[in-house]
GROMACS .gro file of C-alpha atoms in nm:
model
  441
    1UNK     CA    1  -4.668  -1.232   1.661
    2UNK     CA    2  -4.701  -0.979   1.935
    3UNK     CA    3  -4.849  -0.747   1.736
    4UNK     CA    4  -5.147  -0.964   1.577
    5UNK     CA    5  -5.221  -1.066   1.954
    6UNK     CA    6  -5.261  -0.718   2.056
    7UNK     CA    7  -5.468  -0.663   1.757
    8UNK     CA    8  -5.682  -0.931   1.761
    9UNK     CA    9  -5.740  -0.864   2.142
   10UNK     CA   10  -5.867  -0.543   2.073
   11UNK     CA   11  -6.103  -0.604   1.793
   12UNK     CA   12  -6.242  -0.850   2.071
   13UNK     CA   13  -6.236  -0.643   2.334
   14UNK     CA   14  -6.414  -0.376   2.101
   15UNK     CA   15  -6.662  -0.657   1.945
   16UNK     CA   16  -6.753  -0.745   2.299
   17UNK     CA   17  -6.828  -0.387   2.387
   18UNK     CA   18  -7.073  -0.305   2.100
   19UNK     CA   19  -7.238  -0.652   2.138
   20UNK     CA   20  -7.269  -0.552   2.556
   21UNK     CA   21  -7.466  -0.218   2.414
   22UNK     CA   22  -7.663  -0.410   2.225
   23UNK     CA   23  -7.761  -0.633   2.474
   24UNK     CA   24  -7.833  -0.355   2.688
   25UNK     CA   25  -8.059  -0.200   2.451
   26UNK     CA   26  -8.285  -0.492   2.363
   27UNK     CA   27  -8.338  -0.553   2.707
   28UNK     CA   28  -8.446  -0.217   2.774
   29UNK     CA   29  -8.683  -0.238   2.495
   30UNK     CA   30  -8.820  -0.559   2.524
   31UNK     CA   31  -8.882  -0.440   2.926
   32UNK     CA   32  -9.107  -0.123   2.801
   33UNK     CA   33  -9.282  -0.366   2.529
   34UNK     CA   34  -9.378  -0.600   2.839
   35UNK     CA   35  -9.488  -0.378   3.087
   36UNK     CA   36  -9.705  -0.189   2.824
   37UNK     CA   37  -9.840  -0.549   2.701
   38UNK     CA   38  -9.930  -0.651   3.087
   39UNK     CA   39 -10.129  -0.349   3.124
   40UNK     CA   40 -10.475  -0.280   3.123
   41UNK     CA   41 -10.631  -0.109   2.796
   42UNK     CA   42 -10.715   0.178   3.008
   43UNK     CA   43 -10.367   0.251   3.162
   44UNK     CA   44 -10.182   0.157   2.886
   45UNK     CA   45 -10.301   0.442   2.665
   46UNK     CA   46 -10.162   0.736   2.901
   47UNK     CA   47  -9.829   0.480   2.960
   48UNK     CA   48  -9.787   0.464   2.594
   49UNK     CA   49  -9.795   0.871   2.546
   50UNK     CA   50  -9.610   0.892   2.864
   51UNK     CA   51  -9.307   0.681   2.683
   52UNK     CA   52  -9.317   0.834   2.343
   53UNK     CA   53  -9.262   1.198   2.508
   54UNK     CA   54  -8.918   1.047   2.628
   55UNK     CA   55  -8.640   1.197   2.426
   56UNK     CA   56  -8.473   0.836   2.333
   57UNK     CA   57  -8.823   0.660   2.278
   58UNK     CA   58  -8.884   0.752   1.852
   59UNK     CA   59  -9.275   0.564   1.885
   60UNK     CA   60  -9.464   0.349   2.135
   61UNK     CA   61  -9.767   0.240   2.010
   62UNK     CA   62 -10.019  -0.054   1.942
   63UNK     CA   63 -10.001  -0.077   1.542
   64UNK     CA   64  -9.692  -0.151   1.418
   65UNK     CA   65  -9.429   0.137   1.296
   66UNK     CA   66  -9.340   0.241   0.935
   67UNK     CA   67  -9.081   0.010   0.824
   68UNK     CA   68  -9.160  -0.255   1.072
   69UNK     CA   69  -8.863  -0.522   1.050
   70UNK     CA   70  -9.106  -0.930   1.027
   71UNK     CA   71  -8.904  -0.961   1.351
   72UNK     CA   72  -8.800  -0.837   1.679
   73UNK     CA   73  -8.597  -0.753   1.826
   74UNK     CA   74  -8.395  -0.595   1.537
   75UNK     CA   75  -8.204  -0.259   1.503
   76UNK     CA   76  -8.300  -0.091   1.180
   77UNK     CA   77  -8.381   0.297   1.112
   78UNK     CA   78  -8.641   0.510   1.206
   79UNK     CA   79  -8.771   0.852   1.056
   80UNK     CA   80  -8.424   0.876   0.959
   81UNK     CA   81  -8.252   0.793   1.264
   82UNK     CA   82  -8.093   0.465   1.354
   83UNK     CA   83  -8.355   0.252   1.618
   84UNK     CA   84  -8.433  -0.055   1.810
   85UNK     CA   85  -8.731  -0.232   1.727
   86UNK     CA   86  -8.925  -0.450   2.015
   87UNK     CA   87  -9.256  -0.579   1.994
   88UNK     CA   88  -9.427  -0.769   2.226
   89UNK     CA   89  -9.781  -0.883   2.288
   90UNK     CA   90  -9.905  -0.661   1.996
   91UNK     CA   91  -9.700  -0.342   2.233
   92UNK     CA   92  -9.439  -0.198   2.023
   93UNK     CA   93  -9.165   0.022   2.126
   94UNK     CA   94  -8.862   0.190   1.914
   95UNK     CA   95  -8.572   0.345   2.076
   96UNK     CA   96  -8.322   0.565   1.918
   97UNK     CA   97  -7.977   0.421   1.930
   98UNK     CA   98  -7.790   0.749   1.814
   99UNK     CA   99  -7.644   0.829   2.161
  100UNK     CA  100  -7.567   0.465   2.211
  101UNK     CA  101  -7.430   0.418   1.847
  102UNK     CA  102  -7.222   0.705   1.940
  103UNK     CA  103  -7.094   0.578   2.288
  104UNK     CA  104  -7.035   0.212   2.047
  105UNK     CA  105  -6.851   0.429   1.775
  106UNK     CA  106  -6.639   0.665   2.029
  107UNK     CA  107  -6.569   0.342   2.225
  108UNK     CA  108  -6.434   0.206   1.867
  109UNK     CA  109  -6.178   0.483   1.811
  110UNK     CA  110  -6.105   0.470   2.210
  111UNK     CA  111  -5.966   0.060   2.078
  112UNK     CA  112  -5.870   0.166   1.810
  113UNK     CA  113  -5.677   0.462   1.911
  114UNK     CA  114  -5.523   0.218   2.215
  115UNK     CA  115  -5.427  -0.018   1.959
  116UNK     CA  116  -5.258   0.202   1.716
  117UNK     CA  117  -5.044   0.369   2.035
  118UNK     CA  118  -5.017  -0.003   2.112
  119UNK     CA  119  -4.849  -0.098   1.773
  120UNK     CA  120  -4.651   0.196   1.778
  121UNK     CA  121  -4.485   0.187   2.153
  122UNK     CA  122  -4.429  -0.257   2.019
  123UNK     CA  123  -4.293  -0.141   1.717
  124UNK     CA  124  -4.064   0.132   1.894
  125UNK     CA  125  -3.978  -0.115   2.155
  126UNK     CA  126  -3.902  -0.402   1.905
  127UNK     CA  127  -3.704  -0.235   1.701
  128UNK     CA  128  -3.461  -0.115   2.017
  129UNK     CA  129  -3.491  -0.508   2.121
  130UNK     CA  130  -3.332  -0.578   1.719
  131UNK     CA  131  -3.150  -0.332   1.730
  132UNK     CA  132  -2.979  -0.365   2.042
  133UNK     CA  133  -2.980  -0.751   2.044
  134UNK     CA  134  -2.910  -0.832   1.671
  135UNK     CA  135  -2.800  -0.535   1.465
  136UNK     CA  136  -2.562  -0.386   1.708
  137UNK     CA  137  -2.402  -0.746   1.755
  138UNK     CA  138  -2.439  -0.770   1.408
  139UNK     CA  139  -2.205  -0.420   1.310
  140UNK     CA  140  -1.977  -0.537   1.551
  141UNK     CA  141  -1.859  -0.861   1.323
  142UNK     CA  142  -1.907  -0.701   1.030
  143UNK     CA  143  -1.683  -0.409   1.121
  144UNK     CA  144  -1.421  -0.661   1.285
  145UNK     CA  145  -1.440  -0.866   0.962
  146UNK     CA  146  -1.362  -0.622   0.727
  147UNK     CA  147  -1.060  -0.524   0.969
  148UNK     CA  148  -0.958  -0.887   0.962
  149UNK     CA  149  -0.935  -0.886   0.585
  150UNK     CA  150  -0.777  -0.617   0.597
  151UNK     CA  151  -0.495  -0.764   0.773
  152UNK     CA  152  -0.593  -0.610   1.095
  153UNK     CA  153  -0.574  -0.904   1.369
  154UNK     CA  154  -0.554  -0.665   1.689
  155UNK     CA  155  -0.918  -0.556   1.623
  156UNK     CA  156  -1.125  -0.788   1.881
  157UNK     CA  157  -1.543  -0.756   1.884
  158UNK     CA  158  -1.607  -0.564   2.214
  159UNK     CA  159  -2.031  -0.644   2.156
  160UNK     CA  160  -2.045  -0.941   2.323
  161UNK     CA  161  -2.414  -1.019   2.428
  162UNK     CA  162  -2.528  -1.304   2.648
  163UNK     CA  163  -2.694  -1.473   2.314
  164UNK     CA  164  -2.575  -1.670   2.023
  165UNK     CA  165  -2.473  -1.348   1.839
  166UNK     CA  166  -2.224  -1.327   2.148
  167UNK     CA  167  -2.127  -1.675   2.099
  168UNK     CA  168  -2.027  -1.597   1.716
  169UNK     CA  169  -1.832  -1.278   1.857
  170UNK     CA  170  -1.635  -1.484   2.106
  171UNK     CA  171  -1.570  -1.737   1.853
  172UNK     CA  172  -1.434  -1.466   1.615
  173UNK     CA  173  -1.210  -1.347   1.863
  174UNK     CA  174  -1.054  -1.680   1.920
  175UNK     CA  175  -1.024  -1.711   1.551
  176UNK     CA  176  -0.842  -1.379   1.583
  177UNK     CA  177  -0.597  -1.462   1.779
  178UNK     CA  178  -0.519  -1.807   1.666
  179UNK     CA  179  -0.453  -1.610   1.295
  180UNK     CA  180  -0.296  -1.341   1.501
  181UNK     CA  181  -0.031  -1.645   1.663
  182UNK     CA  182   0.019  -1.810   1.316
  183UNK     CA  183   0.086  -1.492   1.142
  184UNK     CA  184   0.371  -1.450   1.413
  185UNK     CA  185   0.503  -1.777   1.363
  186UNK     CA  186   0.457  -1.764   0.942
  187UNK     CA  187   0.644  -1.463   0.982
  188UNK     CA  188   0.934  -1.601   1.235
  189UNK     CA  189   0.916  -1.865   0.949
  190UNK     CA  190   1.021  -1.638   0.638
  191UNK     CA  191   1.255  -1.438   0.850
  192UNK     CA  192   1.462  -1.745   0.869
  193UNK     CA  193   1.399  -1.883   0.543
  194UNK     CA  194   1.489  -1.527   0.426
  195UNK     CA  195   1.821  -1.543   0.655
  196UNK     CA  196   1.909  -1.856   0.512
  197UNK     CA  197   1.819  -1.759   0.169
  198UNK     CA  198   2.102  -1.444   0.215
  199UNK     CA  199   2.312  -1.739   0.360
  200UNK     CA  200   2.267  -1.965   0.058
  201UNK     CA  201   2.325  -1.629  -0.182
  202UNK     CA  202   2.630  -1.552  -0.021
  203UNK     CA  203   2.761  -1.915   0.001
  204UNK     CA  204   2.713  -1.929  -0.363
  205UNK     CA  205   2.872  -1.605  -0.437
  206UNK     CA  206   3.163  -1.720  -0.249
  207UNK     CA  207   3.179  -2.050  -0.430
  208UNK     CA  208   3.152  -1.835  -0.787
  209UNK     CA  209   3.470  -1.644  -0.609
  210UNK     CA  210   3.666  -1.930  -0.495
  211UNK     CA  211   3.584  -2.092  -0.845
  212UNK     CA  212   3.687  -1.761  -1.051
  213UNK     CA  213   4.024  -1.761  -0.795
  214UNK     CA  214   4.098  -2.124  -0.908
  215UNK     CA  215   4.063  -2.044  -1.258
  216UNK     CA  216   4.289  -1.720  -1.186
  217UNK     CA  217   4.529  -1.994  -1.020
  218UNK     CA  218   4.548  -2.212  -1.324
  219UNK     CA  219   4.618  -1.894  -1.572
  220UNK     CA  220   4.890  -1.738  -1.330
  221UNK     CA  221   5.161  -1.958  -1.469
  222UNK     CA  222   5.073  -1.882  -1.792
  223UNK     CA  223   5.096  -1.539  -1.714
  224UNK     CA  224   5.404  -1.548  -1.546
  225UNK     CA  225   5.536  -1.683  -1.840
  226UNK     CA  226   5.364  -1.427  -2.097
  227UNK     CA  227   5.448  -1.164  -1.900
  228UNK     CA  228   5.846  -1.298  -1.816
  229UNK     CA  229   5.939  -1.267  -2.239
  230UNK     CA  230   5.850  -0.924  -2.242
  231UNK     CA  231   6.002  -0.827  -1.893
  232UNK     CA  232   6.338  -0.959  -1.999
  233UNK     CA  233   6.318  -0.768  -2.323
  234UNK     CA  234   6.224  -0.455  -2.114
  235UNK     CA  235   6.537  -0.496  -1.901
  236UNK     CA  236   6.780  -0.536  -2.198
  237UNK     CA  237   6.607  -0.204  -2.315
  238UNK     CA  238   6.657  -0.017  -1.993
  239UNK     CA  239   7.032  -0.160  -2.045
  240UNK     CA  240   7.043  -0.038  -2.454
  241UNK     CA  241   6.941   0.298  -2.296
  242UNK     CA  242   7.225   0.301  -2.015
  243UNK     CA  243   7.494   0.294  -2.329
  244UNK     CA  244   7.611   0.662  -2.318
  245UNK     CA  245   7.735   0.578  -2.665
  246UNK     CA  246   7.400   0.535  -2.821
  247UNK     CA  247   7.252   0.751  -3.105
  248UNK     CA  248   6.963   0.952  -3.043
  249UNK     CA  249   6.794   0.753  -3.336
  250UNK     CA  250   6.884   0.397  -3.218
  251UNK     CA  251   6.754   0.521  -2.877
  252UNK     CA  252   6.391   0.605  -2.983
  253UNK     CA  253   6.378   0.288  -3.165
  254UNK     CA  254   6.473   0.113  -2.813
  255UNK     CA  255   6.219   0.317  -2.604
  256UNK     CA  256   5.930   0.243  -2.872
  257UNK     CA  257   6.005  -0.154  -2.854
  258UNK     CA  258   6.021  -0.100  -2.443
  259UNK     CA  259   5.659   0.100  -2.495
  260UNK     CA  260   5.509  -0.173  -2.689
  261UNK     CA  261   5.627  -0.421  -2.443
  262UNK     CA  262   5.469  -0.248  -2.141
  263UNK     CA  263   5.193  -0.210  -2.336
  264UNK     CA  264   5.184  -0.616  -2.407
  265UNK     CA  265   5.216  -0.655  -2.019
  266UNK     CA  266   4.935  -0.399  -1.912
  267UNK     CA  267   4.674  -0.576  -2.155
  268UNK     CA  268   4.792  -0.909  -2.025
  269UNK     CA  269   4.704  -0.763  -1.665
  270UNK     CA  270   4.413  -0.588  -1.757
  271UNK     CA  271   4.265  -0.904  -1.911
  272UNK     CA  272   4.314  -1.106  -1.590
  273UNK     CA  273   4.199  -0.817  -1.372
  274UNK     CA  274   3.875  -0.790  -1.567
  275UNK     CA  275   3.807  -1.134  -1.538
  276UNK     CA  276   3.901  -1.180  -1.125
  277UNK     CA  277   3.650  -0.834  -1.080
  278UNK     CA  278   3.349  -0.956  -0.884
  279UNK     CA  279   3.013  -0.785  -0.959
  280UNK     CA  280   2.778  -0.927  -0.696
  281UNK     CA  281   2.470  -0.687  -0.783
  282UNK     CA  282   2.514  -0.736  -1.177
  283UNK     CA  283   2.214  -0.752  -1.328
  284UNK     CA  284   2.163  -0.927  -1.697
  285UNK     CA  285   2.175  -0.659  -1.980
  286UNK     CA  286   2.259  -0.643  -2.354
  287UNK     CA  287   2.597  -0.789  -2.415
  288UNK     CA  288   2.792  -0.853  -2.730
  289UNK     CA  289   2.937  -1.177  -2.736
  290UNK     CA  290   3.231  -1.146  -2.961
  291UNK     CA  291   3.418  -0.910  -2.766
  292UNK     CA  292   3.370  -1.108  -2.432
  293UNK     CA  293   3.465  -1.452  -2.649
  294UNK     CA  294   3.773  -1.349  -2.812
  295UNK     CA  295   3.897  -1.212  -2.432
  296UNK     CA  296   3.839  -1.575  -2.276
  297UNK     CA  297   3.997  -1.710  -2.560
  298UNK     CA  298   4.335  -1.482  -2.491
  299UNK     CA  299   4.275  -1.601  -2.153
  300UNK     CA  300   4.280  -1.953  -2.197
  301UNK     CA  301   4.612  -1.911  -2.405
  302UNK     CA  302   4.812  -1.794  -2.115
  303UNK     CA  303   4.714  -2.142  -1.939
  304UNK     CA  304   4.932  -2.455  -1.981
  305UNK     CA  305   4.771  -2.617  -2.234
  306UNK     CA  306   4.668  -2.327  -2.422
  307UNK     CA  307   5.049  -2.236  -2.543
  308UNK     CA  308   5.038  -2.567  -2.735
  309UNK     CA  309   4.651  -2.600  -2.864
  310UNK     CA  310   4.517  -2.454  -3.201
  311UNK     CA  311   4.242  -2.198  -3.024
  312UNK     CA  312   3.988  -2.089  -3.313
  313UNK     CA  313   3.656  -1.866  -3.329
  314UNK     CA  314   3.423  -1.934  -3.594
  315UNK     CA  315   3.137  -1.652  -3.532
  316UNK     CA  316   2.912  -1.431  -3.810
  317UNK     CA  317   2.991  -1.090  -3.817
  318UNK     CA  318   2.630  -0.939  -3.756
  319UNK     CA  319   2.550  -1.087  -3.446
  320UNK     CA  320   2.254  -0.963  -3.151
  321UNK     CA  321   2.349  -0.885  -2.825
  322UNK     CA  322   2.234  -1.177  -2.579
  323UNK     CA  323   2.088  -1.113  -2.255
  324UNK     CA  324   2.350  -1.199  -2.003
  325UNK     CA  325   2.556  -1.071  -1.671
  326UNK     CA  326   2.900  -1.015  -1.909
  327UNK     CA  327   3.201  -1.090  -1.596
  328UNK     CA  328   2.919  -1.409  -1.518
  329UNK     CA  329   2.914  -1.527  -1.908
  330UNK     CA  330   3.300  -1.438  -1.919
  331UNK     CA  331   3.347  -1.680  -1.626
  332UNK     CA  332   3.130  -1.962  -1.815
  333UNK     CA  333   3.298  -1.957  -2.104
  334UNK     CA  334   3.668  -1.989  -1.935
  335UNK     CA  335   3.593  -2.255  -1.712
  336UNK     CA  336   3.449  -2.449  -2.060
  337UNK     CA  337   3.796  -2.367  -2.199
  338UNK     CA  338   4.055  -2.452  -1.911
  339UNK     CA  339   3.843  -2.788  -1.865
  340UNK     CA  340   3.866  -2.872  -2.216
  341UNK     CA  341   4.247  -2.719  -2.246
  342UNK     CA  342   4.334  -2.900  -1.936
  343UNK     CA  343   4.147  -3.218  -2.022
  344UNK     CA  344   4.310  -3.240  -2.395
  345UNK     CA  345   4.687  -3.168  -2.192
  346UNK     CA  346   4.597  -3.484  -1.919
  347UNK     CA  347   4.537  -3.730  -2.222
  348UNK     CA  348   4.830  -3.627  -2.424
  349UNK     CA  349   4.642  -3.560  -2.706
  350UNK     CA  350   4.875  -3.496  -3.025
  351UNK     CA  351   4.722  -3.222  -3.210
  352UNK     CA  352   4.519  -2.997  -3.011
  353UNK     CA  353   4.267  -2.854  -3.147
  354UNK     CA  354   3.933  -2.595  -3.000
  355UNK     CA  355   3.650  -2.451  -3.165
  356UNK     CA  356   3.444  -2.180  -3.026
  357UNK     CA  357   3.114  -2.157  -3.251
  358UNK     CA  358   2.862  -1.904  -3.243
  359UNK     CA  359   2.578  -1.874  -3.443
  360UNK     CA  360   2.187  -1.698  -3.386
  361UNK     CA  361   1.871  -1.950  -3.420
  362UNK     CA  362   1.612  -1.626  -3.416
  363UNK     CA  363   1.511  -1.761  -3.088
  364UNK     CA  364   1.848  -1.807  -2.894
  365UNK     CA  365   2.194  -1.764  -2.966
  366UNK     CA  366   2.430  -2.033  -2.956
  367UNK     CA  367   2.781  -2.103  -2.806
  368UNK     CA  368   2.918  -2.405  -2.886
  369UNK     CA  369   3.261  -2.539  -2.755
  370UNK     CA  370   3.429  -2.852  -2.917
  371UNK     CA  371   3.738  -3.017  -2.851
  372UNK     CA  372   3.938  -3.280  -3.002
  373UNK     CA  373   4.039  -3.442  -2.656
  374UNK     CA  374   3.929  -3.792  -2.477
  375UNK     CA  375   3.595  -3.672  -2.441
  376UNK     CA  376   3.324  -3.748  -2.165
  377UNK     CA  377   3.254  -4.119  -2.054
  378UNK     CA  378   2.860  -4.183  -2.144
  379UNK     CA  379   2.882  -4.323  -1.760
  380UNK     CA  380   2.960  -3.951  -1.664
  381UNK     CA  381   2.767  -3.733  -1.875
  382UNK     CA  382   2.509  -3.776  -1.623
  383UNK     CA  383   2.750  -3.631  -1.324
  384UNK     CA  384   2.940  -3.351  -1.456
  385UNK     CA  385   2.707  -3.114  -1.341
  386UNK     CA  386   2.713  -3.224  -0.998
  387UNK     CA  387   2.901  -3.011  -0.736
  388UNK     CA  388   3.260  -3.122  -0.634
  389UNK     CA  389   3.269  -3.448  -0.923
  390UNK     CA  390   3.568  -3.402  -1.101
  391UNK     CA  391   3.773  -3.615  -1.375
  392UNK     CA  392   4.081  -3.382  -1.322
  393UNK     CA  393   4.368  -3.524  -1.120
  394UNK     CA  394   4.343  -3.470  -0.746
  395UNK     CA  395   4.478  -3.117  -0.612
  396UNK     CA  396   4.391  -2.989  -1.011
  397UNK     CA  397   4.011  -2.907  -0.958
  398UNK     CA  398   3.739  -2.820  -0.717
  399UNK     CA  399   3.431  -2.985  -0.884
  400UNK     CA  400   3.258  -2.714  -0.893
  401UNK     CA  401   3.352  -2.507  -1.177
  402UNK     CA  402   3.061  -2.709  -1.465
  403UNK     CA  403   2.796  -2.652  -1.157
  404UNK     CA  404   2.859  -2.294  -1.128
  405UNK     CA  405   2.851  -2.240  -1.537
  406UNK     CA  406   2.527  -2.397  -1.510
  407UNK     CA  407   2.382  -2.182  -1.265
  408UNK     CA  408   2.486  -1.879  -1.352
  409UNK     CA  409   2.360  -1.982  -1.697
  410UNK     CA  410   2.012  -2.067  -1.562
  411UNK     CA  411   2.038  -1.710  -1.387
  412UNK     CA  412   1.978  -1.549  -1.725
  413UNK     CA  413   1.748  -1.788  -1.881
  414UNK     CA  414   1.997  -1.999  -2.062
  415UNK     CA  415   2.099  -2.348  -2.057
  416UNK     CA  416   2.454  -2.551  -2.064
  417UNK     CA  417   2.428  -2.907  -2.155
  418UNK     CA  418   2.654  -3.128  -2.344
  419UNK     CA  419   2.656  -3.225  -2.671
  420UNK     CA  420   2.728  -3.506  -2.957
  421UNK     CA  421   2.911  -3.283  -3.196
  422UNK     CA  422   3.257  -3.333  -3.295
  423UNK     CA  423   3.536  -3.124  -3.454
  424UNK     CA  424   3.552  -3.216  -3.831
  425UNK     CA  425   3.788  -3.506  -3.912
  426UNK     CA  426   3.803  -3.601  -3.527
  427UNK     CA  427   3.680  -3.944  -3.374
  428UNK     CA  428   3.674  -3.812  -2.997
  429UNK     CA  429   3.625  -3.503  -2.796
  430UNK     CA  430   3.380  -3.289  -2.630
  431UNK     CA  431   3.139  -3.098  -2.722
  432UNK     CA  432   2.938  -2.808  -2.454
  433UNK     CA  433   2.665  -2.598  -2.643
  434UNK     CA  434   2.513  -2.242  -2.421
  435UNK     CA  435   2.177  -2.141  -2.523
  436UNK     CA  436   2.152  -1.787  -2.422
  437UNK     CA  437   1.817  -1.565  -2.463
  438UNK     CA  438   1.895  -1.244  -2.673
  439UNK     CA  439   1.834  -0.912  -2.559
  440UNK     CA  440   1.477  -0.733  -2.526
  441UNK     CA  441   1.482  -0.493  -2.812
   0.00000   0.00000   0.00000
C-alpha cells in the first residue's frame, strides 16, 4: 500500500509539473499575442519582426501559420518542431516548446528516477521489516518444532518479539515445558510400572518354584521308597562281596546286579533333578513331546497313588515337535498327573486307571489327560483355575498348581481347559486337554 502511495504521488507531483509549464507557456504567448493586438498598425510591424528574431519565437505574424490548429491556445508542431499556438485579435504568435518540453521530459525522469530509488530503498526496507518481524520469528518455531518432534523438549524459542509472533513463541515455550514435566512424570510412571512388572515376574517365578518344590514334596516319598528296594539290595551285595569264600564267578554276577541297581537309583535321581532344575530365562523352542511325557509319567509313579494306578500313553509314533519351554511343559504335565493320581487315591477309587493321549490336528497338537476318578463338580469347573482354590484335603495342596499350568501354557501360545471326555467303559473322571502350537519349521 506504501508503495502505490508513493507512486501515485509522484505521477501527481510530475502531472502537476508539466501542466505548471504549460500554464506558463500559454500565458507567455497569449501576453505577446495581446500586446501585438493593442498596438498601432505602424508599431506593430517592427514589434512583430522584433519577436520573430527571438530564438524561442518560431513566427509572429498577422495571417495565420501553416498548420494553424481552429483554436488557441493549443500546442501542436511547427516546421518540424513542437510549438505553442496563441492568437489573439487577428495577432498570432508560436513559441517553440523544445527547451520547455525538455525541462517537462528531464523533470519526468527526475520523478521517475526518485520514484524508482523510492520503490527500491521501500522494498529494501520492507523486506528487513518481514524479515526481521515475521520470518526470523517465523524460523525460530519452525526450527523449535522440528526439535520438539524430535523429542527434543530443552530447545526453547529465544526470538521473542513484542508482536503476536512473540506471543505464539511464548506460548510454545510453555507448551514445552508442560510436555517437558509430563514426559518426567510418564517416565517416573513406567519406571515403576516397570519395577513392579520385575516384581510381579519374580513373584511368579517364585510361585512356579514353590509350586515345582511341592510337587518335588509329594514325589519324595515315592522316591524314598523306589530308591529304599534297591539300596537294601545294594547292601546285601556289598555283604555277598565281604564273603572271602566267594568264587570269582559268583562275585561278578553280584557286582553286575549292584551296577544295575546304582544305575536304577541314579536315573531315579536324575529324573527328579531334571524336573526341580529352574530355567528362569528359557525361552520356547522345538520340543519333542514323547520323551518329556513318558519322564512325567515315571515321575508320577514314584508318588503315592501312582504305585497302585494303571499309568498308560497312547501317542503316534511320527509326531512334530511343539513349540514349548520343555522343564515349563514338564511341570504342566506333572501337576495334571499328581492332581489326578492324588484325586483318584482321596476317593478310593477301585481300579485306577490314566490315559495320557496325544495326537496332531495340523494346526495344534494335543495332550489330553483322563482319569477314571470322582471327577470335577460342574459347580467347580468354573474355579479350578483360580489361584489358591483347592479340592485336596487341607495341608495336601497350595491352590496354585492348575493356575500356574495355565499360565505357563498361555506363555507359549497354548491353552489348558477341561474337558467332557471319559476313559472308555468309565461313568466318572476327569478329563484336561493342552493345545500346544507346533514348532516354526
Amino acid at each position: 500500500m506504501l508503495v502505490v502511495t508513493l507512486a501515485l504521488v509522484a505521477l501527481g507531483v510530475g502531472q502537476l509539473h508539466t501542466t505548471e509549464t504549460r500554464q506558463q507557456l500559454i500565458a507567455e504567448a497569449t501576453r505577446h499575442a495581446r500586446t501585438l493586438s493593442q498596438m498601432s498598425p505602424p508599431a506593430r510591424t517592427p514589434a512583430l519582426v522584433a519577436l520573430g528574431d527571438q530564438p524561442d519565437v518560431l513566427f509572429a505574424g498577422e495571417i495565420a501559420p501553416d498548420d494553424a490548429p481552429a483554436t488557441t491556445p493549443t500546442f501542436g508542431r511547427y516546421a518540424g518542431r513542437p510549438a505553442l499556438f496563441a492568437e489573439v485579435a487577428g495577432v498570432w504568435v508560436v513559441l517553440d516548446t523544445t527547451e520547455a518540453q525538455a525541462r517537462a521530459d528531464a523533470s519526468q525522469r527526475a520523478l521517475l528516477l526518485y520514484l524508482g530509488l523510492t520503490l527500491l530503498f521501500t522494498t529494501l526496507v520492507g523486506y528487513a521489516f518481514f524479515s526481521f518481524v515475521v520470518m526470523r520469528p517465523l524460523r525460530a518455531i519452525g526450527v523449535a518444532t522440528r526439535r520438539a518432534a524430535g523429542g527434543d523438549l530443552a530447545s526453547p524459542i529465544k526470538v521473542l518479539p513484542r508482536n503476536e509472533f512473540g506471543e505464539v513463541g511464548r506460548s510454545f515455550n510453555q507448551m514445552l515445558q508442560t510436555l517437558d514435566a509430563q514426559r518426567a512424570e510418564l517416565q517416573e510412571r513406567v519406571d515403576a510400572l516397570e519395577r513392579a512388572h520385575l516384581e510381579l515376574r519374580q513373584a511368579q517365578d517364585s510361585l512356579i518354584r514353590s509350586e515345582k518344590l511341592a510337587g518335588i514334596g509329594q514325589l519324595a516319598a515315592g522316591v524314598a521308597h523306589e530308591i529304599g528296594n534297591p539300596l537294601a539290595a545294594v547292601m546285601g551285595y556289598v555283604d555277598l562281596l565281604g564273603d572271602r569264600d566267594l568264587d570269582e564267578e559268583s562275585a561278578a554276577e553280584v557286582v553286575a546286579r549292584t551296577q544295575a541297581q546304582l544305575s536304577r537309583m541314579r536315573g531315579i535321581i536324575r529324573q527328579l533333578l531334571d524336573y526341580s532344575r529352574p530355567d528362569p530365562h528359557a525361552e520356547p523352542e522345538a520340543v519333542a513331546l514323547r520323551p518329556i511325557i513318558e519322564e512325567a509319567l515315571e515321575l508320577a509313579r514314584l508318588s503315592r497313588g501312582g504305585r497302585h494306578c494303571t499309568l498308560a500313553l497312547r501317542a503316534p509314533d511320527e509326531l512334530r515337535p511343539a513349540r514349548a519351554v520343555p522343564g515349563e511343559l514338564s511341570q504342566i504335565i506333572v501337576n495334571l498327573l499328581l492332581n489326578a493320581l492324588d484325586a483318584m487315591r482321596q476317593a478310593d477309587t477301585a481300579e485306577p486307571h490314566l490315559l495320557v493321549e496325544l495326537q496332531d490336528t495340523g494346526d495344534a497338537l494335543i495332550l489330553d489327560i483322563l482319569d477314571n476318578g470322582p471327577g470335577i463338580p460342574p459347580e467347580l469347573r468354573e474355579r479350578i483355575f483360580e489361584p489358591f482354590f483347592s479340592t485336596r484335603d487341607p495341608g495336601e495342596g497350595t491352590g496354585l498348581g492348575l493356575a500356574i499350568a495355565l499360565r505357563l501354557a498361555e506363555r507359549v501360545g497354548g491353552t489348558l481347559t477341561p474337558g467332557q471326555r471319559l476313559l472308555d467303559g468309565q461313568s466318572c473322571g476327569a478329563h484336561f486337554q493342552l493345545r500346544l502350537l507346533p514348532a516354526e519349521d
